[in-house]
PDB file of C-alpha atoms and ligand atoms in Angstrom:
ATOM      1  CA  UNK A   1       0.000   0.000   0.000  1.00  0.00           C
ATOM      2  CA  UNK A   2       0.918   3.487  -0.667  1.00  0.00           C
ATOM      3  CA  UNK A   3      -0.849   6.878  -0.166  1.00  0.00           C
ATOM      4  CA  UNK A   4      -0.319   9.413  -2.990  1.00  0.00           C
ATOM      5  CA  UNK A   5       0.046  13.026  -1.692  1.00  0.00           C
ATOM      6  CA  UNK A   6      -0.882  15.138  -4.697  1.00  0.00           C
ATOM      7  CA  UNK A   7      -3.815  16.626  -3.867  1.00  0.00           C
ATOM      8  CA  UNK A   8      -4.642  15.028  -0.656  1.00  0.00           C
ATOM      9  CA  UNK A   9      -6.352  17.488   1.974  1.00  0.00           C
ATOM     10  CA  UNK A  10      -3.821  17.300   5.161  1.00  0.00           C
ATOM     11  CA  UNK A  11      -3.648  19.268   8.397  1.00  0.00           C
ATOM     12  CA  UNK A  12      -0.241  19.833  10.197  1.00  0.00           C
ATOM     13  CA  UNK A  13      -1.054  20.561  13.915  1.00  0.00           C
ATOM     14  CA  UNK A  14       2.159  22.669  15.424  1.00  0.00           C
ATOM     15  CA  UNK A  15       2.735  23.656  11.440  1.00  0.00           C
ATOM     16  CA  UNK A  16       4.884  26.451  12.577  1.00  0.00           C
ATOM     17  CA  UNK A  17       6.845  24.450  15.027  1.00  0.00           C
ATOM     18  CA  UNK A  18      10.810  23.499  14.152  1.00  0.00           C
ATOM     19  CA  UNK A  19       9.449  19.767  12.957  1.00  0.00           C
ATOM     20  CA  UNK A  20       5.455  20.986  11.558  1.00  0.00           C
ATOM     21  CA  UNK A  21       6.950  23.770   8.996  1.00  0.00           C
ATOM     22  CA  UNK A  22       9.433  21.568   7.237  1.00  0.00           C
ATOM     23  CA  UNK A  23       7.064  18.419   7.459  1.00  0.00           C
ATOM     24  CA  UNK A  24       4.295  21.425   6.018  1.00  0.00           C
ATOM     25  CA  UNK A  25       6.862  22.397   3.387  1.00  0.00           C
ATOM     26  CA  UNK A  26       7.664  18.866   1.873  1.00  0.00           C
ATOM     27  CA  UNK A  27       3.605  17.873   2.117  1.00  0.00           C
ATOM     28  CA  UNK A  28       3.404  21.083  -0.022  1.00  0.00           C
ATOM     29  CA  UNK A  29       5.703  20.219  -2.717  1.00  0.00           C
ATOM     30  CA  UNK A  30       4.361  16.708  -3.077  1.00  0.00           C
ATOM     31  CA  UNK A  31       1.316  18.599  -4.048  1.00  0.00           C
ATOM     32  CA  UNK A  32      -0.761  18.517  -0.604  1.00  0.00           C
ATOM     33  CA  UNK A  33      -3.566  20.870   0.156  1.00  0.00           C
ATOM     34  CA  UNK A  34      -2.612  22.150   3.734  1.00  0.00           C
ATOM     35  CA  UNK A  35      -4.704  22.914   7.008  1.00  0.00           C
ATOM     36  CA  UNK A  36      -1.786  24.711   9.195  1.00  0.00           C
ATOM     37  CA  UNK A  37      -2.708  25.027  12.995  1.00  0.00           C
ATOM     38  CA  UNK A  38      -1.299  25.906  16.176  1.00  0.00           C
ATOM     39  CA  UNK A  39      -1.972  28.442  18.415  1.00  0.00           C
ATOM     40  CA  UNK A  40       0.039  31.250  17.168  1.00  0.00           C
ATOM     41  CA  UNK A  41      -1.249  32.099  13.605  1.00  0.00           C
ATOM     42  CA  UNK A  42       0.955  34.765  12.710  1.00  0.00           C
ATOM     43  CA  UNK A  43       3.880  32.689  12.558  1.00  0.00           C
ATOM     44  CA  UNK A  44       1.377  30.056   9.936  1.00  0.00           C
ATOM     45  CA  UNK A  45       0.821  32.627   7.552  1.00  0.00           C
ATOM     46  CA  UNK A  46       4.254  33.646   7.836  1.00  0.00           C
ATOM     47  CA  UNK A  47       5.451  29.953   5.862  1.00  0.00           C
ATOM     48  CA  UNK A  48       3.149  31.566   3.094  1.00  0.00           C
ATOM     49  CA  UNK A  49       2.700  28.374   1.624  1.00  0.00           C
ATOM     50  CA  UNK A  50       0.225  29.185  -1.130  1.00  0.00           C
ATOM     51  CA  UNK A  51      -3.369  28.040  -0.765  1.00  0.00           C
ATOM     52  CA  UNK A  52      -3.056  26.921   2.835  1.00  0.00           C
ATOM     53  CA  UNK A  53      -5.938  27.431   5.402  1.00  0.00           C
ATOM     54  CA  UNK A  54      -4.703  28.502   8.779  1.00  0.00           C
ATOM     55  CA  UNK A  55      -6.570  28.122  11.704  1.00  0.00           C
ATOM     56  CA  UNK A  56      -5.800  28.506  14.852  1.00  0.00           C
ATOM     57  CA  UNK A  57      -6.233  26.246  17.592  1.00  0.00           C
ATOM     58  CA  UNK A  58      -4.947  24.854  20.804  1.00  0.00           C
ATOM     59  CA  UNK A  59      -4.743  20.882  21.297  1.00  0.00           C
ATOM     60  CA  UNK A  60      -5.455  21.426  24.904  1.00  0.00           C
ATOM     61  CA  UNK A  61      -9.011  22.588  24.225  1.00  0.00           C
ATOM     62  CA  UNK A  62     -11.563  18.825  23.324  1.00  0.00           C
ATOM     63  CA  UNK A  63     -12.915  20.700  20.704  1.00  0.00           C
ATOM     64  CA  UNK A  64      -9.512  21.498  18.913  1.00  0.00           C
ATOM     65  CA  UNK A  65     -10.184  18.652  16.284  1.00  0.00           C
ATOM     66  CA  UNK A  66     -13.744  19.872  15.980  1.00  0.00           C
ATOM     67  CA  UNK A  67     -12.137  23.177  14.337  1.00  0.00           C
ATOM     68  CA  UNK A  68      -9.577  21.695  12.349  1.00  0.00           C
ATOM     69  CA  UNK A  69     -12.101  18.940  10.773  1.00  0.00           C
ATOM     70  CA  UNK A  70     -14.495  22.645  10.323  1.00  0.00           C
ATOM     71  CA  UNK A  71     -11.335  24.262   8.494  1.00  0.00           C
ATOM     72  CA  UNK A  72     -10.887  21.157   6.248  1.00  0.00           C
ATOM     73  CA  UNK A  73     -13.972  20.712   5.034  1.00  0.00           C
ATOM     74  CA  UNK A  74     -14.870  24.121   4.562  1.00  0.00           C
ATOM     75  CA  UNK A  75     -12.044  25.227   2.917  1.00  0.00           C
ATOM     76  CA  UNK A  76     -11.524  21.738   0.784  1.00  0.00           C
ATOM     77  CA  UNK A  77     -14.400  19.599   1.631  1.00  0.00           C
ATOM     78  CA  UNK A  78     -12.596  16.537   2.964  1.00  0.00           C
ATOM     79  CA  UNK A  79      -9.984  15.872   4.930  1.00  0.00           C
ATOM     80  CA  UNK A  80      -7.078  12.849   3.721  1.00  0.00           C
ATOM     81  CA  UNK A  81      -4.834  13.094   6.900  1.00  0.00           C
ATOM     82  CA  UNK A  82      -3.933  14.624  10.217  1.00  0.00           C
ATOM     83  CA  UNK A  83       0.155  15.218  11.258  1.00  0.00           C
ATOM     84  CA  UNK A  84      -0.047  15.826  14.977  1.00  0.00           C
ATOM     85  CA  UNK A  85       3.692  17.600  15.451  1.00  0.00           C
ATOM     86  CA  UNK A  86       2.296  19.462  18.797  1.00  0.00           C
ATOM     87  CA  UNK A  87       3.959  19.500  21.791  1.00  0.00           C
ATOM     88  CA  UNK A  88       6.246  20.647  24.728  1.00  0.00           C
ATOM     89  CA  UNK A  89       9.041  19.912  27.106  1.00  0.00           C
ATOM     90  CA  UNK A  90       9.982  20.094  30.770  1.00  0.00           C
ATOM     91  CA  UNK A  91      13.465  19.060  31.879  1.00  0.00           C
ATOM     92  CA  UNK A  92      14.489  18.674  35.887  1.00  0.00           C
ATOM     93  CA  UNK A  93      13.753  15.808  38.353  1.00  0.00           C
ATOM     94  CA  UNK A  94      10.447  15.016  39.067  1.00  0.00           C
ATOM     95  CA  UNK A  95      10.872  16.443  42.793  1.00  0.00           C
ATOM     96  CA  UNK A  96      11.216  20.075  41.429  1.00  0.00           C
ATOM     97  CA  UNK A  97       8.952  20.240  38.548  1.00  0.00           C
ATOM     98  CA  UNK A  98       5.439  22.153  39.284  1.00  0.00           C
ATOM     99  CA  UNK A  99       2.545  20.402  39.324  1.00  0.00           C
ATOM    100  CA  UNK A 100       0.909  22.637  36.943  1.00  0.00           C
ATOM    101  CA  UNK A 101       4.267  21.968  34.529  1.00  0.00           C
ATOM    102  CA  UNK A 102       3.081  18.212  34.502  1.00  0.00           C
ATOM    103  CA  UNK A 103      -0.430  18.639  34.099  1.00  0.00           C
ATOM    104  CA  UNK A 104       0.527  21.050  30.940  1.00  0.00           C
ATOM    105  CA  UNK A 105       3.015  18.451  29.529  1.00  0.00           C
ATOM    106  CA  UNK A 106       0.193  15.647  29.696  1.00  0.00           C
ATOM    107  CA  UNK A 107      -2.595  17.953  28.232  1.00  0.00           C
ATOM    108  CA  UNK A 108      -0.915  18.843  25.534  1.00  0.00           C
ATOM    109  CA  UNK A 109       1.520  15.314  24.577  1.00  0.00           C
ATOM    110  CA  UNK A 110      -1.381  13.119  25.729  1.00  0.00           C
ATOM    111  CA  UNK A 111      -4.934  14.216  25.967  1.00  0.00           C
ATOM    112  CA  UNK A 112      -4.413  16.829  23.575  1.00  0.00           C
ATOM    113  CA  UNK A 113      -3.347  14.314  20.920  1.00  0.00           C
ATOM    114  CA  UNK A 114      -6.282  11.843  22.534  1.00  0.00           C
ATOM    115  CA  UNK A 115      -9.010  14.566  22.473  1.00  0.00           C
ATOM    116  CA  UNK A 116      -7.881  15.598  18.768  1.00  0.00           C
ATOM    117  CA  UNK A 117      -7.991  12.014  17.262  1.00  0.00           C
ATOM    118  CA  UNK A 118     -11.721  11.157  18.881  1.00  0.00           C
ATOM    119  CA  UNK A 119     -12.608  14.226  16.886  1.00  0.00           C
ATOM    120  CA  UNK A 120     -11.370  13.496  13.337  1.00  0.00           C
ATOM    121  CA  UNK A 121     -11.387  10.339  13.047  1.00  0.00           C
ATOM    122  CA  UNK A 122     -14.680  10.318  11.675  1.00  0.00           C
ATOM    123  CA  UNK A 123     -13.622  12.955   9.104  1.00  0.00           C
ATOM    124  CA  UNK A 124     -10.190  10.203   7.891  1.00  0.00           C
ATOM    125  CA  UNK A 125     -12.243   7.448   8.190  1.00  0.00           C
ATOM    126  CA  UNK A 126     -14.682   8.782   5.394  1.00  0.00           C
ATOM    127  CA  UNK A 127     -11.432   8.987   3.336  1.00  0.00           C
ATOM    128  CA  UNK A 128      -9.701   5.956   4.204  1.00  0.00           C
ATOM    129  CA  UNK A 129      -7.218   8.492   5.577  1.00  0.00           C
ATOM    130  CA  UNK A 130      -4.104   8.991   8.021  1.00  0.00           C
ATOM    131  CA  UNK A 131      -3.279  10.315  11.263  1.00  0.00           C
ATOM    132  CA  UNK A 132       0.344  10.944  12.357  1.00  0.00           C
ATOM    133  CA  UNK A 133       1.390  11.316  16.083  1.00  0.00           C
ATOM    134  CA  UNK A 134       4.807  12.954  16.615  1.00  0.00           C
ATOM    135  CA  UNK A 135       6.018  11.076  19.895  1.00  0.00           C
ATOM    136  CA  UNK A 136       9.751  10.598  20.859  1.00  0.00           C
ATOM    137  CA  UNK A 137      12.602   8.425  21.250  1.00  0.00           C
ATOM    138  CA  UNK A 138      12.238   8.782  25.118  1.00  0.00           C
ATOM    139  CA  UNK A 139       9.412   6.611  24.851  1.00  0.00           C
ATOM    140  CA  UNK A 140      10.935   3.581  24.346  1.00  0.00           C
ATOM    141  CA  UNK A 141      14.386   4.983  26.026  1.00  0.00           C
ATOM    142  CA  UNK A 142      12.991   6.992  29.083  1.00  0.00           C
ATOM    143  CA  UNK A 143      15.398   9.448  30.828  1.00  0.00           C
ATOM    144  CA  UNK A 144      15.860  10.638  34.139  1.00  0.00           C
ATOM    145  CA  UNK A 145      15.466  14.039  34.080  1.00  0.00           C
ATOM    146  CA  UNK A 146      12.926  13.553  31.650  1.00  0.00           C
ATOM    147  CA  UNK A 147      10.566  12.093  33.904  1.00  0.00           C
ATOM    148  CA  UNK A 148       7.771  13.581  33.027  1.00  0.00           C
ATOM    149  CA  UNK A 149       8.111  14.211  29.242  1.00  0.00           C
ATOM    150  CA  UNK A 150       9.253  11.034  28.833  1.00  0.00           C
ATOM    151  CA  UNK A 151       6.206   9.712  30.343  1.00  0.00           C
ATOM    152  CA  UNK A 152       4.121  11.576  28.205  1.00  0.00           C
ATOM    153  CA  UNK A 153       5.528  10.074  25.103  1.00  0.00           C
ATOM    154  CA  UNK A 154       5.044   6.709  26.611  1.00  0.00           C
ATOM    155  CA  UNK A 155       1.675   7.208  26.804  1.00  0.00           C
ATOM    156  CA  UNK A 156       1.128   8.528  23.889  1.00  0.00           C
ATOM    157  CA  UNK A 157       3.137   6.000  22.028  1.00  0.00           C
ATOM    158  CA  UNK A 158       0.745   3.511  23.828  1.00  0.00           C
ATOM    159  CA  UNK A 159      -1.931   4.918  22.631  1.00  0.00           C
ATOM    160  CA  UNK A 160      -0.561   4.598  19.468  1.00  0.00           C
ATOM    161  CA  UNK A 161      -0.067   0.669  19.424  1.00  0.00           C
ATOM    162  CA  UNK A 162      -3.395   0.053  20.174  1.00  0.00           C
ATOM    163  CA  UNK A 163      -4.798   2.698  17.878  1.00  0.00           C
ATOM    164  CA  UNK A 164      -3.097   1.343  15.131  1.00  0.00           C
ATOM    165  CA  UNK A 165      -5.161  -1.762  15.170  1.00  0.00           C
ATOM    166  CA  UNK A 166      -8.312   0.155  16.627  1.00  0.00           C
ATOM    167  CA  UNK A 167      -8.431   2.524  13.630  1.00  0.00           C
ATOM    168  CA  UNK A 168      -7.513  -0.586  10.789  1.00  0.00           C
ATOM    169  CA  UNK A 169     -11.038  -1.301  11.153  1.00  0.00           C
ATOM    170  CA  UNK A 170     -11.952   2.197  10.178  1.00  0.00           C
ATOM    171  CA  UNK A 171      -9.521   1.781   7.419  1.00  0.00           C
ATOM    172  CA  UNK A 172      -7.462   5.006   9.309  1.00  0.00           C
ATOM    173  CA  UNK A 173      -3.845   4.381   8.926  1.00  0.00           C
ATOM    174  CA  UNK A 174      -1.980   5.680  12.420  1.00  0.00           C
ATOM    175  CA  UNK A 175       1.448   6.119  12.463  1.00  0.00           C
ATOM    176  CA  UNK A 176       3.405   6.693  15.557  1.00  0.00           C
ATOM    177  CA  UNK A 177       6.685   8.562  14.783  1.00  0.00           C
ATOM    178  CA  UNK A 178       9.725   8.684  17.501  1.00  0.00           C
ATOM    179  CA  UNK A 179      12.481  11.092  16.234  1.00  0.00           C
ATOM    180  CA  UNK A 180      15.929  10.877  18.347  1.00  0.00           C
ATOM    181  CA  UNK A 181      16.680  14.436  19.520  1.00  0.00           C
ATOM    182  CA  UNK A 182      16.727  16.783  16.556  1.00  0.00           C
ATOM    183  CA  UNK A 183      18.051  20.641  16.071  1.00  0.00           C
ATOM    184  CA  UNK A 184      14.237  22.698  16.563  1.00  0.00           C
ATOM    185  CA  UNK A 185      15.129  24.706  19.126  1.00  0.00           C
ATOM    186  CA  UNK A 186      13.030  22.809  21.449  1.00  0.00           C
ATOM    187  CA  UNK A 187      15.449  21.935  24.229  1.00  0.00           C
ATOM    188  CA  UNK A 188      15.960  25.691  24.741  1.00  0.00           C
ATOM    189  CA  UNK A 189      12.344  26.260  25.154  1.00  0.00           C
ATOM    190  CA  UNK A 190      11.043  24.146  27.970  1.00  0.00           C
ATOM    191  CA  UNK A 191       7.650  24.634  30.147  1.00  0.00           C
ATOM    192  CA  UNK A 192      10.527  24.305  33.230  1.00  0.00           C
ATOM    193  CA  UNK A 193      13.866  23.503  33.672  1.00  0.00           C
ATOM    194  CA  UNK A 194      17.397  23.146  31.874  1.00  0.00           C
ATOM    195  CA  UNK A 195      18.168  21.369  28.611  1.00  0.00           C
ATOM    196  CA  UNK A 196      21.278  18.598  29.907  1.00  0.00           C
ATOM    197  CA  UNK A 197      23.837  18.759  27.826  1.00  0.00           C
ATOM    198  CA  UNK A 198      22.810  16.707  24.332  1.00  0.00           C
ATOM    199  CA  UNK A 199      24.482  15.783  21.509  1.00  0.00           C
ATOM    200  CA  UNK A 200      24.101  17.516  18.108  1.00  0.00           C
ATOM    201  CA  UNK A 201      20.862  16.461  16.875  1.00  0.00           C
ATOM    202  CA  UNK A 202      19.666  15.332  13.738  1.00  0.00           C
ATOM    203  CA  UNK A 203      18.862  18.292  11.068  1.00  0.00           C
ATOM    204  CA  UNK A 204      14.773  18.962  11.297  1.00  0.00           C
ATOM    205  CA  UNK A 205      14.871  18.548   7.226  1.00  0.00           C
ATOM    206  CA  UNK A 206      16.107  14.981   7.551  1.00  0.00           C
ATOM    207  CA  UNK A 207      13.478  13.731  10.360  1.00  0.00           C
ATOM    208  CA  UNK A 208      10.759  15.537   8.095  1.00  0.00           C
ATOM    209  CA  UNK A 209      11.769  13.775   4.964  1.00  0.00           C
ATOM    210  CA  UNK A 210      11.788  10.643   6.955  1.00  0.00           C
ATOM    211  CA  UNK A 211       8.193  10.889   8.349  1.00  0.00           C
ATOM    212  CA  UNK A 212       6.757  12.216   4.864  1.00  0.00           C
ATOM    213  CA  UNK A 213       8.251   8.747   3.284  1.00  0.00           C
ATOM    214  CA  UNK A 214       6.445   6.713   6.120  1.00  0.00           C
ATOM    215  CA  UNK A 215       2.943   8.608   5.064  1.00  0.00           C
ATOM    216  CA  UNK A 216       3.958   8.221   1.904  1.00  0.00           C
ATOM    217  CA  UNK A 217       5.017   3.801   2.249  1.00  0.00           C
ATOM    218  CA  UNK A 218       1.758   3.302   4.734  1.00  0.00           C
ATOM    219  CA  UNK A 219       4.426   3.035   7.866  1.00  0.00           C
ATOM    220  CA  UNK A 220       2.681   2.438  11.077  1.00  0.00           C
ATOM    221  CA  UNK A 221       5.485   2.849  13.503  1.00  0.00           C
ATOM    222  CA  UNK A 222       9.146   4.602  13.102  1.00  0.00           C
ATOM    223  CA  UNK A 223      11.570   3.859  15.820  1.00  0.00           C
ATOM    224  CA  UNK A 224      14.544   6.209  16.652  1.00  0.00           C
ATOM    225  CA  UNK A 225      16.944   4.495  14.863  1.00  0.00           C
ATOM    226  CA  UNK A 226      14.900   4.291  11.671  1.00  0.00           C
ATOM    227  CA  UNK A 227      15.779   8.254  11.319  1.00  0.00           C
TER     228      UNK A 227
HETATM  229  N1  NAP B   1      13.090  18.489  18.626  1.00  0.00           N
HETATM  230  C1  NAP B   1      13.338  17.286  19.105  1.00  0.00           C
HETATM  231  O1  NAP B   1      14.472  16.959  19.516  1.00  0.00           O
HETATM  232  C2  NAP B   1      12.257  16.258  19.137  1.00  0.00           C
HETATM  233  C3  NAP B   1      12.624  14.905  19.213  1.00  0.00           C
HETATM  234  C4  NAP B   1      11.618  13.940  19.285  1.00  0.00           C
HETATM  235  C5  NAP B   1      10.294  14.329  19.266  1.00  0.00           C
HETATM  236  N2  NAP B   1       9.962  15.649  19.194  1.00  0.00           N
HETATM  237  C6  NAP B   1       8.549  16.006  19.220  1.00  0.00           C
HETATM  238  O2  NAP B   1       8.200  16.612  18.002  1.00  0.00           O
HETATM  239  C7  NAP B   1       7.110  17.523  18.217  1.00  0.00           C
HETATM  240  C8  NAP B   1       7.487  18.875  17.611  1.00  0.00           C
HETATM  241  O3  NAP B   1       8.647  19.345  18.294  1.00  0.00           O
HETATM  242  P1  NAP B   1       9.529  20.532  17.723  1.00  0.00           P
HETATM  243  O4  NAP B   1      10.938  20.182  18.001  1.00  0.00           O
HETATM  244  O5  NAP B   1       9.086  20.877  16.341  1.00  0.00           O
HETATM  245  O6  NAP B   1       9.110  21.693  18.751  1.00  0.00           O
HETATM  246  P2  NAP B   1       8.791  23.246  18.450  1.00  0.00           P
HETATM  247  O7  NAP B   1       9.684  23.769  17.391  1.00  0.00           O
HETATM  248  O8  NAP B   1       8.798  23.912  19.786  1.00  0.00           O
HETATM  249  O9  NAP B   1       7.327  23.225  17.880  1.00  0.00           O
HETATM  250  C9  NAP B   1       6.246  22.899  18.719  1.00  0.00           C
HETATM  251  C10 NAP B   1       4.962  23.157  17.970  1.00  0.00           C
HETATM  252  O10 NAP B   1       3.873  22.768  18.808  1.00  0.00           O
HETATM  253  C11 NAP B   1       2.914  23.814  18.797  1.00  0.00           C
HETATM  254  N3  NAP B   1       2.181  23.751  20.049  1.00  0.00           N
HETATM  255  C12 NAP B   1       2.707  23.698  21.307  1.00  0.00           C
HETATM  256  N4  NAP B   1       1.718  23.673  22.209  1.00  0.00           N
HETATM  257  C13 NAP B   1       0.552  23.704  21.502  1.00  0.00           C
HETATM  258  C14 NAP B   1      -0.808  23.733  21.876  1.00  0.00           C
HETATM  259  N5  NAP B   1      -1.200  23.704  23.156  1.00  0.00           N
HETATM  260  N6  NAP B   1      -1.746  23.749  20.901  1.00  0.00           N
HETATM  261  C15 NAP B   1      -1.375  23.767  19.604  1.00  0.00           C
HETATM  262  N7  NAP B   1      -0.105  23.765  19.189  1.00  0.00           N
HETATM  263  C16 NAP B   1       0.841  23.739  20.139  1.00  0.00           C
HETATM  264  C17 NAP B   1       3.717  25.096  18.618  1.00  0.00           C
HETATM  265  O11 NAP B   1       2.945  26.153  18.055  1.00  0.00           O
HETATM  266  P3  NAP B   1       2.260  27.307  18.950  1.00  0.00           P
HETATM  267  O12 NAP B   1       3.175  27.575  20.106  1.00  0.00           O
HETATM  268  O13 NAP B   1       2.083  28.458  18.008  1.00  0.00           O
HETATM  269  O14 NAP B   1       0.948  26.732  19.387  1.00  0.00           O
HETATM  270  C18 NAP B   1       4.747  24.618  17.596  1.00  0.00           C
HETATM  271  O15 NAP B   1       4.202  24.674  16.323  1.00  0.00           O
HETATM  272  C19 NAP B   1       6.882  17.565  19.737  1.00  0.00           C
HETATM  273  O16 NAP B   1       5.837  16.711  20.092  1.00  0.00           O
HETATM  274  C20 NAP B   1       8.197  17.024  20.292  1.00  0.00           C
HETATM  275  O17 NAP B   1       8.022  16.420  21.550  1.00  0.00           O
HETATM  276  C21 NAP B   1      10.918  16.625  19.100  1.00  0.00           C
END
């Protein structure tokens, strides 16, 4: 099986995000119609890919996939597949990180993600279409000081496993997607805490070609060391 991208209808959730614009760009040039959402809109319509619809939205809100399903079909009337590349990061031991830090890192890696997929996969299903989750090596290699993030990929790359079979029947393909640590920017950004000191990461261009092929090949799971 393989899913042809020219002309397909697909929403990037964190499109202006280090991984969402470059995994927005390449979607673009295989000829994808694009649905580009995150919370700060400004910085979508600054990728000025042509013909996208922008709409902002916030994965931590249930009703987030309830607008993005509303900006796909009313802008293209149909909606051929979801990439979920969302989320946050909290470094520091699990003794010092706020409670409100943790609750924010599970909202928006977990039930975000959760909440958004109830929502549309009616809308892939009625397309035979795909849904991406962005999770993280640290799911399958969790780190200490990384408790929490860590966690929240674990759960969401649980989720995933199951789903995978779950949505089959729906003829939804999931893939769950676990990039190694990759040049975004993201470790300097975190909800709390300090970035340890990483290794260079891999370039964002590369890990967005690879998850573009695995849409493209019908790839249900990619593993850190398939980057
Ligand atoms: N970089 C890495 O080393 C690495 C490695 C493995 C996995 N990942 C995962 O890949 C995904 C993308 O990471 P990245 O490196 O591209 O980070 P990034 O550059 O910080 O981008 C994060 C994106 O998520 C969006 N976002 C954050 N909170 C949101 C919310 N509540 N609602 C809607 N959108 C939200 C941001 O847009 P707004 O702020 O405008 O909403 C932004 O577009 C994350 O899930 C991350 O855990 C990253």
């Amino acid at each position: 099986m393989t899913t042809n991208l020219d002309g397909a209808v697909v929403a990037v959730v964190g499109a202006n995000g280090g991984l969402g614009a470059p995994i927005a760009r390449l979607l673009a040039e295989r000829g994808a119609r694009l649905v580009l959402a995150a919370r700060r809109t400004e910085r979508l319509a600054a990728l000025d890919i042509e013909g996208a619809s922008i709409v902002a939205l916030d994965v931590r809100d249930v009703g987030a996939g309830d607008a993005l399903v509303a900006a796909a079909h009313d802008t293209f009337g149909r909606l051929d597949g979801v990439v979920n590349a969302a989320g946050v990061v909290a470094f520091g031991l699990l003794t010092d990180t706020d409670d409100v830090v943790l609750e924010e890192l599970f909202l928006t890696n977990v039930l975000g993600p959760l909440w958004l997929m109830k929502r549309v996969v009616p809308a892939l299903a009625a397309t035979r279409g795909f849904f991406v989750n962005i999770s993280a090596v640290v799911a399958d290699m969790p780190m200490p000081g990384m408790v929490a993030y860590s966690a929240s990929k674990a759960a969401l790359t649980g989720a995933d496993r199951a789903l995978v079979r779950e949505l089959r029947r729906v003829s939804v393909r999931l893939c769950d997607a676990r990039p190694p640590h990759t040049e975004t920017g993201l470790a300097n950004r975190p909800l709390s805490g300090v970035s340890p000191a990483l290794p260079h990461g891999l370039s964002p261009e590369r890990v967005a070609a690879r998850i573009v092929a695995a849409i493209e090949a019908d790839e249900t799971d990619v593993a850190a060391d398939q980057f």
